[in-house]
């Protein structure tokens, strides 16, 4: 997974997104690496989170509602009853994607996290063996 990026900014806590670090058009090799990253991430999430199902959503291309200009996968741990209607999850994802797009447009106003904050977050994910 050393060529992949794992992001924890999602619809709610414990929602992850994984994508290739290289911003190139995806082809066979990158798809294989993305698939391997997905398998590793979902396996570890199932071991560490109190979730009985996962939604895995591939976002590839602007017409897919992509908030960032590269292929990525949302990994959403779910529990029975967390959404009254299962289709509500797509509205929540769409709303979050729009919010993230606005944030990307305002990148110059973004305040980077401190090294301490990033180290603390990385330490939390290392517990998952990523």
Steps between C-alpha positions, in 0.01 A plus 500: 500500500802731486381645166152578628348785697250436778282794605268518799287793387153371426126512556551415868765349724675182388430567132816454298602574145787329325665615178828469311768750605597555136256720310512308173224354287430160647583190304541133585789529744350791696161324512669191644674708768176683580320166531771364730479815713123462519527137610756585770305799626164323518652195669659715770188713545289189558744393773505837678157658460163397641341479156304218344525619139706728276394713205777528243447777243737553207511861374672535163436808289323835539163356398521265796486803732870484572619775735869447428644456150608137530349159551423416862293258705278588795487232768201552727453275803128450562282366780143378485267800526765773459294642212121461504499454122814341354496743205552793743867408506539623142349839589742524795795413276390751234469774763846420639653494149355848432636623834844360419493661154437838663790435737728415208398824330599683820832317537689826551303554823571153632709474814729200498494272800804514722763227490378388842141468374610305194723274709213431739265412213764275340554323834127425519502343153817302573297318765302362205828371347471715186 
